[in-house]
Coordinates of C-alpha atoms and ligand atoms in Angstrom, one line a residue:
M819 CA 0.0 0.0 0.0
A820 CA 1.1 3.6 -0.6
I821 CA 0.0 7.1 -0.1
Q822 CA -1.3 8.7 -3.3
T823 CA -1.5 12.4 -4.0
I824 CA -4.5 13.1 -6.1
A825 CA -4.9 16.3 -8.1
T826 CA -8.3 18.1 -7.6
Q827 CA -10.0 21.4 -8.1
P828 CA -12.2 23.5 -5.8
I829 CA -15.8 22.5 -5.8
A830 CA -18.2 25.4 -5.2
G831 CA -20.5 25.6 -2.2
Q832 CA -18.7 23.6 0.4
K833 CA -19.7 26.0 3.1
P834 CA -20.8 24.4 6.4
G835 CA -24.2 25.6 7.6
T836 CA -26.0 25.5 11.1
S837 CA -24.4 22.1 11.7
G838 CA -21.8 21.0 9.2
L839 CA -21.8 20.5 5.5
R840 CA -25.0 19.0 4.2
K841 CA -25.9 18.2 0.7
K842 CA -27.9 15.8 -1.4
T843 CA -26.3 12.3 -1.3
A844 CA -25.7 12.5 -5.1
V845 CA -23.7 15.7 -4.6
F846 CA -21.6 14.1 -1.8
S847 CA -20.9 10.9 -3.8
Q848 CA -19.5 12.7 -6.8
P849 CA -15.8 12.3 -7.4
H850 CA -13.5 14.3 -5.0
Y851 CA -16.4 15.9 -3.1
L852 CA -15.9 14.3 0.2
E853 CA -12.2 14.1 -0.3
N854 CA -11.9 17.9 -1.0
F855 CA -13.8 18.7 2.2
V856 CA -11.9 16.2 4.4
Q857 CA -8.5 17.4 3.1
S858 CA -9.5 21.0 3.8
V859 CA -10.5 20.0 7.4
F860 CA -7.1 18.2 7.9
D861 CA -5.3 21.2 6.4
V862 CA -7.0 23.5 8.8
V863 CA -7.1 21.5 12.0
G864 CA -4.6 18.7 11.5
N865 CA -1.7 21.1 11.3
E866 CA -2.1 22.2 14.8
G867 CA 0.4 20.2 16.7
D868 CA 1.8 16.9 15.6
P869 CA -0.7 14.7 13.8
T870 CA 1.4 11.6 14.6
A871 CA 0.5 12.1 18.2
Q872 CA -3.2 12.7 17.5
T873 CA -6.3 10.6 17.7
L874 CA -9.4 11.2 15.5
V875 CA -12.8 9.8 16.3
L876 CA -14.9 8.7 13.4
G877 CA -18.5 7.6 13.0
G878 CA -21.9 8.4 11.6
D879 CA -25.6 7.8 11.8
G880 CA -25.5 4.8 9.4
R881 CA -27.3 6.5 6.5
Y882 CA -26.7 5.6 2.9
H883 CA -23.1 6.4 1.9
N884 CA -21.9 6.2 5.5
R885 CA -19.9 3.1 5.0
A886 CA -18.2 4.3 1.8
A887 CA -17.3 7.7 3.4
I888 CA -15.9 5.9 6.5
Q889 CA -13.4 4.0 4.3
T890 CA -12.4 7.2 2.4
I891 CA -11.8 9.1 5.6
L892 CA -9.8 6.3 7.2
K893 CA -7.5 6.2 4.2
M894 CA -7.1 10.0 4.2
A895 CA -6.5 10.1 7.9
A896 CA -3.7 7.5 7.4
A897 CA -2.2 9.6 4.6
H898 CA -2.3 12.6 6.8
G899 CA -0.3 10.8 9.5
Y900 CA -2.8 10.6 12.4
A901 CA -1.6 8.3 15.1
S902 CA -4.9 6.6 15.5
V903 CA -8.6 6.6 14.6
L904 CA -11.3 5.3 16.9
V905 CA -14.2 4.2 14.7
G906 CA -17.6 3.0 15.9
R907 CA -18.4 -0.6 14.9
G908 CA -20.1 -0.6 11.5
G909 CA -19.2 3.0 11.1
I910 CA -21.9 3.9 13.7
L911 CA -21.6 6.6 16.4
S912 CA -24.5 8.8 17.4
T913 CA -23.6 12.5 17.5
P914 CA -23.7 12.7 21.3
A915 CA -21.7 9.4 21.6
A916 CA -19.1 10.8 19.2
S917 CA -18.8 13.8 21.5
C918 CA -18.5 11.6 24.5
V919 CA -15.8 9.4 23.0
I920 CA -13.8 12.5 21.8
R921 CA -13.8 13.8 25.4
K922 CA -13.2 10.6 27.2
R923 CA -10.4 9.3 25.0
G924 CA -8.7 12.7 24.7
A925 CA -9.0 12.8 21.0
A926 CA -7.9 15.8 18.9
G927 CA -11.3 15.9 17.3
G928 CA -13.7 13.9 15.3
L929 CA -15.5 13.6 12.0
I930 CA -19.2 12.9 12.3
L931 CA -21.1 11.7 9.2
S932 CA -24.7 12.8 9.4
A933 CA -27.4 15.0 8.0
S934 CA -29.1 14.7 11.3
H935 CA -32.9 14.7 10.9
N936 CA -32.9 15.1 7.1
P937 CA -34.1 12.0 5.2
G938 CA -31.4 9.6 4.0
G939 CA -30.9 7.3 1.0
A940 CA -29.6 7.7 -2.5
D941 CA -32.2 10.5 -3.0
G942 CA -31.8 11.9 0.5
D943 CA -29.2 13.9 2.2
F944 CA -25.7 13.3 3.5
G945 CA -23.5 15.4 5.7
I946 CA -20.2 15.8 7.6
K947 CA -19.0 17.9 10.4
Y948 CA -15.8 18.3 12.4
N949 CA -15.9 18.4 16.2
I950 CA -13.1 19.8 18.2
A951 CA -11.2 18.3 21.2
A952 CA -13.8 19.6 23.7
G953 CA -16.3 17.4 21.9
G954 CA -18.4 20.1 20.3
P955 CA -19.0 21.3 16.8
A956 CA -16.1 23.4 15.4
P957 CA -16.7 27.1 16.0
E958 CA -17.3 29.4 13.0
S959 CA -13.7 30.5 12.9
V960 CA -12.7 26.9 12.1
T961 CA -15.6 26.2 9.7
D962 CA -14.9 29.5 7.8
A963 CA -11.2 28.5 7.5
V964 CA -12.2 25.1 6.2
Y965 CA -14.5 26.7 3.6
H966 CA -11.8 29.0 2.4
R967 CA -9.5 26.1 2.1
T968 CA -12.0 24.3 -0.1
E969 CA -11.9 27.3 -2.4
S970 CA -8.2 26.9 -3.2
I971 CA -7.6 23.2 -2.8
T972 CA -5.4 21.6 -5.5
Q973 CA -4.7 18.1 -4.2
Y974 CA -5.5 15.6 -1.5
R975 CA -3.7 12.6 0.0
I976 CA -5.2 9.1 0.4
S977 CA -3.8 5.7 1.0
D978 CA -4.6 3.1 -1.7
A979 CA -4.9 0.4 1.0
P980 CA -7.8 -2.1 0.7
D981 CA -10.9 -1.5 2.7
I982 CA -10.6 -1.8 6.5
D983 CA -12.9 -4.2 8.4
V984 CA -15.0 -1.8 10.6
D985 CA -17.5 -4.5 11.7
T986 CA -15.2 -6.3 14.2
I987 CA -14.1 -4.8 17.5
G988 CA -10.4 -4.7 17.5
V989 CA -7.2 -3.0 16.3
T990 CA -5.7 -3.0 12.8
Q991 CA -3.0 -0.8 11.1
I992 CA -3.0 1.1 7.9
E993 CA 0.1 3.1 6.8
G994 CA 1.3 2.9 10.4
M995 CA -1.9 4.4 11.7
R996 CA -3.8 2.5 14.4
V997 CA -7.5 1.9 13.6
E998 CA -9.5 0.8 16.6
V999 CA -13.0 -0.4 16.1
I1000 CA -15.0 0.4 19.3
D1001 CA -18.4 -0.6 20.6
P1002 CA -20.4 2.6 19.7
V1003 CA -22.5 2.3 22.9
A1004 CA -20.1 1.4 25.7
D1005 CA -18.5 4.7 26.6
Y1006 CA -21.8 6.5 26.3
A1007 CA -23.7 4.0 28.4
E1008 CA -21.1 4.2 31.1
L1009 CA -21.5 8.0 31.2
M1010 CA -25.3 7.8 31.4
A1011 CA -25.1 5.4 34.3
R1012 CA -23.0 8.0 36.2
L1013 CA -25.4 10.8 35.5
F1014 CA -28.8 9.1 36.3
D1015 CA -30.2 7.0 39.1
F1016 CA -30.3 3.7 37.2
D1017 CA -31.5 1.9 40.3
A1018 CA -34.6 4.1 40.6
I1019 CA -35.4 3.7 36.9
R1020 CA -34.9 -0.1 37.1
K1021 CA -37.4 -0.1 39.9
L1022 CA -39.8 2.0 37.9
F1023 CA -39.8 -0.5 35.0
A1024 CA -39.9 -3.5 37.4
G1025 CA -43.1 -2.0 38.9
G1026 CA -44.9 -2.2 35.5
F1027 CA -44.2 1.3 34.1
T1028 CA -44.6 1.2 30.3
M1029 CA -42.7 3.1 27.7
R1030 CA -42.2 3.3 23.9
F1031 CA -39.0 4.6 22.5
D1032 CA -39.2 5.3 18.7
G1033 CA -35.7 4.9 17.2
M1034 CA -37.2 6.0 13.8
H1035 CA -34.9 3.4 12.1
A1036 CA -32.0 5.7 12.9
V1037 CA -28.9 5.7 15.0
S1038 CA -30.4 5.8 18.5
G1039 CA -31.9 2.3 18.3
P1040 CA -28.8 0.4 19.4
Y1041 CA -28.3 2.9 22.3
A1042 CA -31.9 2.6 23.4
H1043 CA -31.9 -1.2 23.1
A1044 CA -28.7 -1.5 25.2
I1045 CA -29.6 1.0 27.9
L1046 CA -33.4 0.8 28.2
E1047 CA -34.0 -2.8 27.5
G1048 CA -30.5 -4.0 28.6
M1049 CA -29.3 -2.1 31.6
L1050 CA -32.6 -0.8 32.9
G1051 CA -34.7 -3.9 32.4
A1052 CA -37.5 -2.3 30.3
P1053 CA -39.5 -5.1 28.5
R1054 CA -38.4 -6.1 25.0
G1055 CA -40.6 -4.2 22.6
T1056 CA -40.1 -1.0 24.5
V1057 CA -37.9 0.2 21.7
I1058 CA -39.6 0.3 18.3
N1059 CA -38.0 1.0 14.9
G1060 CA -34.7 0.3 16.7
V1061 CA -32.6 -1.1 13.9
P1062 CA -30.7 1.6 11.9
L1063 CA -31.5 1.4 8.2
E1064 CA -29.6 3.2 5.4
D1065 CA -32.7 5.0 4.3
F1066 CA -34.3 5.2 7.8
G1067 CA -37.1 3.0 6.4
G1068 CA -38.0 5.7 4.0
G1069 CA -39.1 7.9 6.9
H1070 CA -38.2 11.4 7.9
P1071 CA -36.1 10.8 11.1
D1072 CA -37.1 14.0 12.8
P1073 CA -38.8 13.5 16.1
N1074 CA -41.7 15.9 16.1
P1075 CA -45.4 15.2 16.3
V1076 CA -45.7 15.3 12.5
N1077 CA -42.9 12.9 11.6
A1078 CA -43.2 10.6 14.6
A1079 CA -47.0 10.1 13.9
E1080 CA -46.8 6.4 14.7
L1081 CA -45.6 7.2 18.3
I1082 CA -48.1 10.1 18.7
G1083 CA -50.9 7.8 17.6
L1084 CA -49.8 5.1 20.0
M1085 CA -49.7 7.6 22.9
A1086 CA -53.2 8.8 22.1
Q1087 CA -54.7 5.3 22.6
P1088 CA -56.8 4.5 25.7
D1089 CA -54.2 1.9 26.7
A1090 CA -51.2 4.1 25.8
P1091 CA -47.9 3.5 27.6
D1092 CA -47.0 5.8 30.5
F1093 CA -44.2 7.5 28.5
G1094 CA -43.2 7.9 24.9
A1095 CA -40.0 9.3 23.4
A1096 CA -38.3 9.5 20.0
S1097 CA -34.9 10.5 18.7
D1098 CA -33.6 11.6 15.3
G1099 CA -31.3 10.4 12.5
D1100 CA -28.0 11.0 14.5
G1101 CA -29.5 10.6 18.0
D1102 CA -29.1 14.2 19.2
R1103 CA -32.7 15.3 19.2
N1104 CA -35.5 14.1 21.5
M1105 CA -39.3 14.3 21.7
I1106 CA -41.0 13.6 25.0
V1107 CA -44.6 12.5 25.1
G1108 CA -46.9 11.6 27.9
R1109 CA -50.1 9.7 27.7
K1110 CA -52.2 11.9 25.4
F1111 CA -49.9 14.8 26.2
D1112 CA -47.1 16.2 24.0
V1113 CA -44.3 18.1 25.8
T1114 CA -42.8 21.0 23.8
P1115 CA -39.0 21.0 23.8
S1116 CA -39.0 24.5 25.4
D1117 CA -41.1 23.2 28.3
S1118 CA -38.9 20.1 28.5
L1119 CA -35.8 22.2 29.1
A1120 CA -37.6 24.3 31.7
V1121 CA -39.0 21.2 33.5
L1122 CA -35.6 19.4 33.6
A1123 CA -33.9 22.6 34.8
A1124 CA -36.5 23.1 37.6
N1125 CA -36.0 19.4 38.7
A1126 CA -32.4 18.8 37.8
T1127 CA -31.3 17.9 41.3
V1128 CA -33.3 14.6 41.2
A1129 CA -30.5 13.2 39.0
P1130 CA -27.2 12.3 40.7
G1131 CA -25.2 14.0 37.9
Y1132 CA -26.9 17.4 38.7
R1133 CA -27.3 17.1 42.4
A1134 CA -25.0 20.1 43.0
G1135 CA -27.4 22.3 41.1
L1136 CA -27.1 24.2 37.8
K1137 CA -24.4 26.8 37.0
G1138 CA -26.7 28.4 34.5
I1139 CA -29.0 27.6 31.6
A1140 CA -28.6 28.5 27.9
R1141 CA -31.3 28.4 25.2
S1142 CA -31.3 29.4 21.6
M1143 CA -33.0 32.7 20.8
P1144 CA -36.2 31.2 19.2
T1145 CA -36.6 28.8 22.1
S1146 CA -39.4 29.9 24.5
R1147 CA -38.6 31.8 27.6
A1148 CA -39.9 29.1 29.9
A1149 CA -36.4 28.3 31.0
D1150 CA -35.8 32.0 31.8
K1151 CA -38.5 31.8 34.5
V1152 CA -36.8 28.8 36.1
A1153 CA -33.4 30.4 36.0
E1154 CA -34.9 33.5 37.6
A1155 CA -36.4 31.4 40.4
L1156 CA -33.1 29.5 40.9
G1157 CA -31.1 32.7 40.9
I1158 CA -28.9 31.7 38.0
A1159 CA -28.3 33.2 34.5
C1160 CA -30.2 32.2 31.4
H1161 CA -28.1 32.8 28.3
E1162 CA -29.7 33.5 24.9
T1163 CA -27.6 32.3 22.0
P1164 CA -28.1 32.1 18.2
T1165 CA -29.6 29.0 16.7
G1166 CA -27.2 26.1 16.5
W1167 CA -25.6 23.9 19.2
K1168 CA -22.1 25.3 18.5
Y1169 CA -22.9 28.5 20.3
F1170 CA -23.3 26.6 23.6
G1171 CA -19.8 25.2 23.6
T1172 CA -17.9 28.2 25.1
L1173 CA -20.6 28.7 27.9
L1174 CA -20.4 25.0 28.8
D1175 CA -16.6 25.0 28.7
A1176 CA -16.5 28.1 30.9
G1177 CA -18.8 26.6 33.5
M1178 CA -21.4 29.3 32.8
A1179 CA -24.2 26.9 31.8
T1180 CA -25.1 23.3 32.8
L1181 CA -28.2 22.7 30.8
C1182 CA -28.9 23.9 27.2
G1183 CA -31.8 23.6 24.9
E1184 CA -33.4 24.5 21.6
E1185 CA -37.0 24.5 20.5
S1186 CA -36.1 22.2 17.7
Y1187 CA -36.2 19.1 20.0
G1188 CA -32.7 19.6 21.3
T1189 CA -31.8 19.3 24.9
G1190 CA -28.4 18.6 26.5
S1191 CA -25.9 19.5 29.2
D1192 CA -22.2 19.9 30.0
H1193 CA -21.8 16.1 30.0
V1194 CA -20.9 16.3 26.3
R1195 CA -20.8 19.1 23.8
E1196 CA -23.8 18.1 21.6
K1197 CA -27.5 17.9 22.3
D1198 CA -28.4 14.4 23.4
G1199 CA -31.6 12.5 22.7
V1200 CA -31.2 9.4 24.8
W1201 CA -29.8 11.5 27.7
A1202 CA -33.0 13.6 27.7
V1203 CA -35.1 10.5 27.8
L1204 CA -33.1 9.1 30.7
F1205 CA -33.4 12.5 32.5
W1206 CA -37.2 12.3 32.1
L1207 CA -37.2 8.7 33.3
N1208 CA -35.2 9.7 36.4
L1209 CA -37.7 12.5 37.1
L1210 CA -40.7 10.2 36.6
A1211 CA -39.1 7.6 38.9
A1212 CA -38.2 10.2 41.6
S1213 CA -41.6 12.0 41.5
G1214 CA -44.0 9.1 41.0
K1215 CA -46.1 11.5 38.9
S1216 CA -47.1 11.3 35.2
V1217 CA -45.7 13.4 32.5
E1218 CA -48.9 15.5 32.3
E1219 CA -48.9 16.0 36.1
I1220 CA -45.3 17.2 36.1
V1221 CA -45.7 19.6 33.2
T1222 CA -49.1 21.1 34.3
A1223 CA -47.7 21.6 37.9
H1224 CA -44.8 23.4 36.3
W1225 CA -47.1 25.7 34.4
V1226 CA -49.1 26.5 37.5
R1227 CA -45.9 27.4 39.3
F1228 CA -44.1 29.3 36.5
G1229 CA -46.8 30.2 34.0
R1230 CA -47.2 28.5 30.6
H1231 CA -45.4 29.6 27.5
Y1232 CA -47.8 28.6 24.6
Y1233 CA -45.4 27.8 21.8
S1234 CA -45.4 26.8 18.2
R1235 CA -43.2 26.8 15.1
H1236 CA -44.5 27.2 11.6
D1237 CA -42.2 26.1 8.8
Y1238 CA -42.6 27.0 5.1
E1239 CA -40.3 24.5 3.5
G1240 CA -38.8 24.4 0.0
I1241 CA -39.8 28.0 -0.9
D1242 CA -38.0 30.1 -3.4
A1243 CA -34.7 31.2 -1.9
A1244 CA -34.9 34.7 -3.5
A1245 CA -38.5 35.2 -2.2
A1246 CA -37.4 34.1 1.3
N1247 CA -34.5 36.5 1.4
L1248 CA -36.7 39.3 0.1
L1249 CA -39.2 38.6 2.9
M1250 CA -36.4 38.8 5.5
D1251 CA -35.0 42.0 4.0
D1252 CA -38.4 43.7 3.9
L1253 CA -38.9 42.8 7.6
R1254 CA -35.5 44.2 8.5
I1255 CA -36.4 47.5 6.8
K1256 CA -39.6 47.6 8.8
L1257 CA -37.9 47.0 12.2
P1258 CA -37.1 50.6 13.2
A1259 CA -40.8 51.7 12.8
L1260 CA -42.3 48.8 14.7
P1261 CA -42.0 49.8 18.4
G1262 CA -45.3 51.2 19.5
A1263 CA -47.2 49.8 16.5
S1264 CA -50.2 47.6 17.1
L1265 CA -50.1 44.2 15.4
N1266 CA -53.5 42.5 15.5
G1267 CA -54.0 43.6 19.1
H1268 CA -50.4 43.2 20.3
T1269 CA -48.3 46.3 20.9
V1270 CA -44.7 46.0 19.8
E1271 CA -42.3 46.8 22.5
F1272 CA -39.1 46.0 20.8
A1273 CA -37.9 44.6 17.4
D1274 CA -34.5 43.7 16.1
D1275 CA -32.4 41.3 14.0
F1276 CA -30.7 39.3 16.7
S1277 CA -27.0 39.8 17.2
Y1278 CA -24.9 37.9 19.7
T1279 CA -21.6 38.5 21.4
D1280 CA -20.2 35.5 23.0
P1281 CA -19.5 36.4 26.6
V1282 CA -16.5 34.1 26.8
D1283 CA -14.5 34.7 23.6
G1284 CA -16.0 37.9 22.4
S1285 CA -16.9 36.4 19.0
T1286 CA -20.0 37.9 17.3
A1287 CA -22.8 36.6 15.1
H1288 CA -25.2 38.9 13.3
K1289 CA -28.5 38.6 11.4
Q1290 CA -29.6 35.6 13.5
G1291 CA -33.3 36.1 13.2
V1292 CA -35.8 38.9 13.4
R1293 CA -37.5 39.2 16.8
I1294 CA -40.7 41.1 17.5
I1295 CA -41.4 41.3 21.2
M1296 CA -44.7 42.6 22.4
T1297 CA -45.6 44.6 25.6
D1298 CA -47.7 41.6 26.8
G1299 CA -44.5 39.4 26.8
S1300 CA -45.4 37.5 23.6
R1301 CA -43.0 37.1 20.8
I1302 CA -42.8 36.4 17.1
V1303 CA -39.4 35.3 15.6
F1304 CA -38.6 34.9 11.9
R1305 CA -35.5 33.2 10.5
L1306 CA -34.4 31.2 7.5
S1307 CA -33.1 27.6 8.1
G1308 CA -29.4 27.0 7.7
T1309 CA -29.7 23.2 7.4
G1310 CA -31.7 22.7 4.3
T1311 CA -30.3 21.4 1.0
E1312 CA -33.0 22.7 -1.4
G1313 CA -34.5 26.1 -1.8
A1314 CA -35.2 27.9 1.5
T1315 CA -37.2 27.2 4.6
L1316 CA -38.8 30.1 6.5
R1317 CA -39.3 29.4 10.2
V1318 CA -41.8 31.5 12.2
Y1319 CA -41.8 31.0 15.9
F1320 CA -44.7 32.0 18.2
E1321 CA -44.7 32.4 21.9
L1322 CA -47.4 33.7 24.3
Y1323 CA -47.0 33.8 28.1
E1324 CA -50.0 32.7 30.2
P1325 CA -49.6 33.1 33.9
D1326 CA -53.3 32.3 34.7
A1327 CA -53.7 28.6 35.6
A1328 CA -57.3 28.7 34.5
Q1329 CA -56.2 29.7 30.9
Q1330 CA -53.4 27.2 30.5
R1331 CA -55.2 24.3 28.8
R1332 CA -56.3 25.9 25.6
P1333 CA -55.5 24.3 22.2
V1334 CA -52.1 25.8 21.2
Q1335 CA -52.9 27.1 17.8
Q1336 CA -56.0 28.7 19.1
A1337 CA -54.1 30.4 21.9
L1338 CA -51.6 31.7 19.4
A1339 CA -54.1 32.7 16.7
S1340 CA -53.8 36.5 17.2
L1341 CA -50.0 36.3 17.0
I1342 CA -50.1 34.0 13.9
A1343 CA -52.3 36.6 12.2
A1344 CA -50.0 39.4 13.4
A1345 CA -47.0 37.6 11.8
D1346 CA -48.7 37.5 8.4
S1347 CA -49.8 41.1 8.7
V1348 CA -46.2 42.3 9.3
A1349 CA -44.4 39.9 6.9
S1350 CA -47.0 39.3 4.2
I1351 CA -46.0 35.6 4.4
T1352 CA -48.8 34.4 2.2
T1353 CA -48.1 36.9 -0.5
Q1354 CA -44.3 36.7 -0.4
T1355 CA -44.0 32.9 -0.3
G1356 CA -47.1 32.0 -2.3
R1357 CA -48.1 29.6 0.4
A1358 CA -51.4 29.9 2.2
S1359 CA -50.3 27.8 5.1
P1360 CA -47.1 26.4 6.6
S1361 CA -45.9 22.9 5.5
V1362 CA -45.1 21.8 9.0
I1363 CA -46.6 23.0 12.3
T1364 CA -44.9 21.8 15.5
Ligands
LIG1772 C1 -32.2 23.4 12.8 C2 -32.8 23.8 14.1 C3 -31.7 24.2 15.1 C4 -30.7 23.1 15.2 C5 -30.2 22.6 13.9 C6 -29.3 21.4 13.9 O1 -31.4 24.5 12.2 O2 -33.7 24.9 14.0 O3 -32.2 24.6 16.3 O4 -29.6 23.5 16.0 O5 -31.3 22.3 13.0 O6 -30.0 20.3 14.5 P1 -32.1 25.4 11.1 O7 -32.5 24.5 10.0 O8 -33.2 26.1 11.7 O9 -31.0 26.3 10.7
LIG1773 ZN1 -29.6 15.5 14.8

């Protein structure tokens, strides 16, 4: 075997978005596409320090093209001179498990192959992202440098070694680089057992508590099987759709009430299990469902924060909370009661990293079904489910009882997100530009009965490293505490997706059980009046409401 230097040319558009580089699988599998990006990553990050002393973690969500990409990257890492690569068996590592392994094994970083919740398959999406030694997604300074490198790349290096067996636990060598195939679950499961009261959860299941975990045929299945049914004694069948498939069974592995309709339907039956949960393509998202009762991710973050000390890993209390700007302000109420800070960051988990590293936040969350903590540097689906199980075990209450008691104490933040998917990109940008022009005139204006107190395009200055992010979403905040947020998705691969987020605060317990869309109706109409959504997008209604 020998290291080959292959001539290449820059390929346009290799700019990482909200979470790594995501494209159609057909784009990713064209000659040199993956290689150009990986070489650019190595050129940017692999030159810091001595690669021959460095370990790289490698794994993905198992989607179509994962196996081929794993082989390419192993051969490129060997050509780059990495000392070793830790690869999940079968090329599998959930995103949070990859973060856990990077941290635990002291790796220099990791490459995660995933397009998260986007559909997979030959016609679906593929993606890649680099995570740094702290375990989290590379900051923008790194992803920008990688992007610039892709614009001038002329060659990449790759070993011509035959394919490496990644299906058997053990160690092999390629070009003097050590390749260790690891159990994708073991390190992660060991961390979970330290954070949560597994004895209490075991007793809960032994006492007849019932649950369904929907793996959505994606990567969290093996983790849920091993931890819930294996370590915690939940009956077999608790985990459904638990075998990762290359096309996720043709489904859309995004755990929200629309895509996880099977679970939602199950939880609405008269004989529904006590608890339902689902996770996404790469295992970092979570959806929590009670019997006939959906929990919004914003509420889930707030509930976990208010009750965090039930879990052994959080017994000392929280240092702070962080939430993305569009996430509801339910967590802010809890932070206020606990006397800790609640940080508001732009959308994307990468913005939590510095706060977690600096000990300024313990729990973080996003409205997009993402919850996590300082245990890793990614959001974490199975972790959130275990946290809820710990809480259910400790309280002896149902999901609905826990959440409604939370509302009575802190007030309810009615919340919904409306997505307009696959709209014309130029029209979407125009809508946002028009909104920005209107911003200065909005304070004091009445929008469908709500008086605007404040409106801006969200800018963020990281309190730890001083880095800034601009144009992160238009916020319109009303004098009654309600809010409308507009932003364009940064994870799509076709056209544009407009996201409109609605939030209305209801402190009166007698008014907290209204249908959500009805409670938000005046804000929804206000959004259309200020942004002319229907006219500008040509869509009479959103494609997805969560
Ligand atoms: C979406 C979510 C965002 C999340 C990201 C990655 O990004 O809205 O909260 O961090 O996926 O999972 P968007 O498509 O809105 O840019
Ligand atoms: Zn994901």
